[in-house]
C-alpha positions as a LaTeX table, in Angstrom:
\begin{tabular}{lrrr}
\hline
Residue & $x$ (\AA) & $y$ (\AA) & $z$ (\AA) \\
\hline
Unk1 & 75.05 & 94.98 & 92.93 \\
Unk2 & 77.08 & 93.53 & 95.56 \\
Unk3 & 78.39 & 95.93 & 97.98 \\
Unk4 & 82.06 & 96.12 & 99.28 \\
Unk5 & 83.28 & 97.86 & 102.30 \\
Unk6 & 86.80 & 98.75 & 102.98 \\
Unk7 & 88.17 & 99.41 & 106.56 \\
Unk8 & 91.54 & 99.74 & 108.17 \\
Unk9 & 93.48 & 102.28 & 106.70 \\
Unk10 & 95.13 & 105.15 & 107.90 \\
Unk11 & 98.96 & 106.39 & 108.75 \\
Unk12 & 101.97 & 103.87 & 109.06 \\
Unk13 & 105.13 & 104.08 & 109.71 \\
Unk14 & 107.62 & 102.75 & 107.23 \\
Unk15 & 108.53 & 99.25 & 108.48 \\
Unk16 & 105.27 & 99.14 & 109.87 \\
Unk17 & 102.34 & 96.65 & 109.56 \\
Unk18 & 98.33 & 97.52 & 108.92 \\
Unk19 & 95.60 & 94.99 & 107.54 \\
Unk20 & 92.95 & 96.02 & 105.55 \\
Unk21 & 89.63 & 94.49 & 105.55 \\
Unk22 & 86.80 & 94.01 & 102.97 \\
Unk23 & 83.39 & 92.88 & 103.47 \\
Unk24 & 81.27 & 91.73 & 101.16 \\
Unk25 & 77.68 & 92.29 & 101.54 \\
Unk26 & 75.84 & 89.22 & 100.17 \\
Unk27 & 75.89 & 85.38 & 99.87 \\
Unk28 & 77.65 & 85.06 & 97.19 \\
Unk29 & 81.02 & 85.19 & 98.83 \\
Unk30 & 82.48 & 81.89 & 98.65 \\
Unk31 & 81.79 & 82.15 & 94.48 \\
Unk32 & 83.56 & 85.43 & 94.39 \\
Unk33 & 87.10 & 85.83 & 93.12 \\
Unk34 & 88.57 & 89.02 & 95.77 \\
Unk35 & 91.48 & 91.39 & 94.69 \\
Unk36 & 93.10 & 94.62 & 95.78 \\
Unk37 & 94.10 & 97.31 & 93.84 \\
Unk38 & 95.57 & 101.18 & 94.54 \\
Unk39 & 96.39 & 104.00 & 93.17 \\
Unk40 & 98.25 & 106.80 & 93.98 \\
Unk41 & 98.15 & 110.38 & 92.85 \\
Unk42 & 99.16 & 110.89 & 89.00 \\
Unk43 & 99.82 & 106.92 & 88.66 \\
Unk44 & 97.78 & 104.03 & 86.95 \\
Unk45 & 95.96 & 102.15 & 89.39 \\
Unk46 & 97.86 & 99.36 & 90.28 \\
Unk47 & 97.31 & 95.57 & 90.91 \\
Unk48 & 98.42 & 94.68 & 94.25 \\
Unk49 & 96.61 & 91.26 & 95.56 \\
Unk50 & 94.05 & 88.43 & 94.52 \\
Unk51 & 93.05 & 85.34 & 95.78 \\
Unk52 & 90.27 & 82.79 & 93.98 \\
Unk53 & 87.78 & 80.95 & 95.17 \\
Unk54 & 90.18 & 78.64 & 96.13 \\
Unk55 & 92.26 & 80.39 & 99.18 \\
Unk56 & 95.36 & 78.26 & 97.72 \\
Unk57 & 95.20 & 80.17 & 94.64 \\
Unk58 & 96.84 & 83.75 & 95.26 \\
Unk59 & 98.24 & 86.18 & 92.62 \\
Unk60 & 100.42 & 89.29 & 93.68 \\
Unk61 & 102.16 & 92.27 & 92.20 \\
Unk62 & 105.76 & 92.34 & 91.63 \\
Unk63 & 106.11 & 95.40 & 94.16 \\
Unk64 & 103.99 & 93.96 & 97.32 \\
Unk65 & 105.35 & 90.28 & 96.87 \\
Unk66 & 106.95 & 88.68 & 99.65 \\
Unk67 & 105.58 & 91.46 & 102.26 \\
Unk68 & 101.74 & 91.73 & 101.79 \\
Unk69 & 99.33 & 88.29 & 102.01 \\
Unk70 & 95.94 & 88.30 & 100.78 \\
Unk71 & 93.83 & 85.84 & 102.83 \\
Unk72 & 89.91 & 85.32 & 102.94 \\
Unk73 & 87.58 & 84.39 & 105.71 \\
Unk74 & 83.94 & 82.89 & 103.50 \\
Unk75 & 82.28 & 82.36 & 107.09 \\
Unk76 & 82.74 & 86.02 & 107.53 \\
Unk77 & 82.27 & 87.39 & 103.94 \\
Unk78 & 85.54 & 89.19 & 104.46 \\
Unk79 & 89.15 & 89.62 & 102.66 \\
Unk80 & 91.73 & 90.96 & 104.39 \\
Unk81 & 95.01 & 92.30 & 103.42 \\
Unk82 & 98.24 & 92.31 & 106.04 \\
Unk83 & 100.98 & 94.41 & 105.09 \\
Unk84 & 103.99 & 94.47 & 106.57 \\
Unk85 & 107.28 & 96.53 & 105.64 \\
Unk86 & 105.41 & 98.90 & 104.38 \\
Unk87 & 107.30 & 101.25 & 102.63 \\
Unk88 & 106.17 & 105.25 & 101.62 \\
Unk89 & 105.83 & 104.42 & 98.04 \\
Unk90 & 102.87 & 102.14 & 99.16 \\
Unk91 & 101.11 & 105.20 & 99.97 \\
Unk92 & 98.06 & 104.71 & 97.89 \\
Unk93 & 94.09 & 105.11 & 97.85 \\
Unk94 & 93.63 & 100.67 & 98.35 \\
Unk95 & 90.10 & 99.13 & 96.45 \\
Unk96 & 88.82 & 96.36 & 97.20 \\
Unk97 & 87.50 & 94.91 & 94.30 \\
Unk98 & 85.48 & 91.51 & 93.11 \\
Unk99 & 84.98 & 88.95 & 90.35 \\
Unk100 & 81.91 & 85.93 & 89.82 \\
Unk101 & 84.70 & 83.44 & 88.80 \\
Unk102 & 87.06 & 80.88 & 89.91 \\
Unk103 & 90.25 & 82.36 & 88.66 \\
Unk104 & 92.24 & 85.34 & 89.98 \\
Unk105 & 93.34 & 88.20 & 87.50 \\
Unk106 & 95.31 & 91.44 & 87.38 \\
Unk107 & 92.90 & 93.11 & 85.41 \\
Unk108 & 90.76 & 96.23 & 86.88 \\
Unk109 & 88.66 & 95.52 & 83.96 \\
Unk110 & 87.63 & 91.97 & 84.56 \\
Unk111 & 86.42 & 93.04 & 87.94 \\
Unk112 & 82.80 & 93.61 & 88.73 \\
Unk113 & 82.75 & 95.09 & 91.66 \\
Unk114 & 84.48 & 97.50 & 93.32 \\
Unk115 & 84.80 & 99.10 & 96.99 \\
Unk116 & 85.39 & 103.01 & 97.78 \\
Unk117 & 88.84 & 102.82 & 98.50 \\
Unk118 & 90.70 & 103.34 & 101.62 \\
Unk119 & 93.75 & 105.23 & 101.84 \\
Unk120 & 96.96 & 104.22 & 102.97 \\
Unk121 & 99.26 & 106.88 & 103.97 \\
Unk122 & 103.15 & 105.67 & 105.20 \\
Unk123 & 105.23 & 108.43 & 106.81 \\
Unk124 & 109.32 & 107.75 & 106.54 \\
\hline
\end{tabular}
């Protein structure tokens, strides 16, 4: 399988900003669909973030929209996600999670692969 690794969580500030990275271990990148999902304690996991092969094609949860951007990099096999305004009901465990087609989905189940998590912890 491919392997994803996600970095740059850790404690925020509410108002704050962090970016969270994924990399994606094989050459297969640029044919990957990327998304981000979290989940906190006692809650659903939630869809947050995804972005197609395309970069222009982005999909985002009702919640996050309008303060976090998904972006990828394909000549570093990374996806990153900046938040900003973070809020403490963002705290979360974040996955970073993967798909071998075009289009983006909200759907943990139509993803393939899947990261560890990294958590996000925001402090009011």
């Amino acid at each position: 399988q491919v392997q994803l690794v996600e970095s740059g969580g850790g404690l925020v500030q509410a108002a704050g900003s962090l970016r969270l990275s994924c990399a994606h271990s094989g050459r297969t990148f640029s044919s990957t669909t990327m998304g981000w999902f979290r989940q906190a304690p006692r809650k659903e996991r939630e869809f947050v973030a995804a972005i197609g092969w395309s970069a222009g094609s982005t999909l985002y949860g009702g919640s996050v929209k309008g303060r976090f951007t998904i972006s990828r990099d394909n000549a570093k096999n990374t996806v990153y996600l900046q938040m900003n305004s973070l809020k403490p009901e963002d705290t979360a465990v974040y996955y970073c999670a993967g798909r071998p087609y075009p289009s983006s989905s909200t759907y943990p189940s139509s993803y393939d692969y899947w990261g560890q998590g990294t958590q996000v912890t925001v402090s009011s």
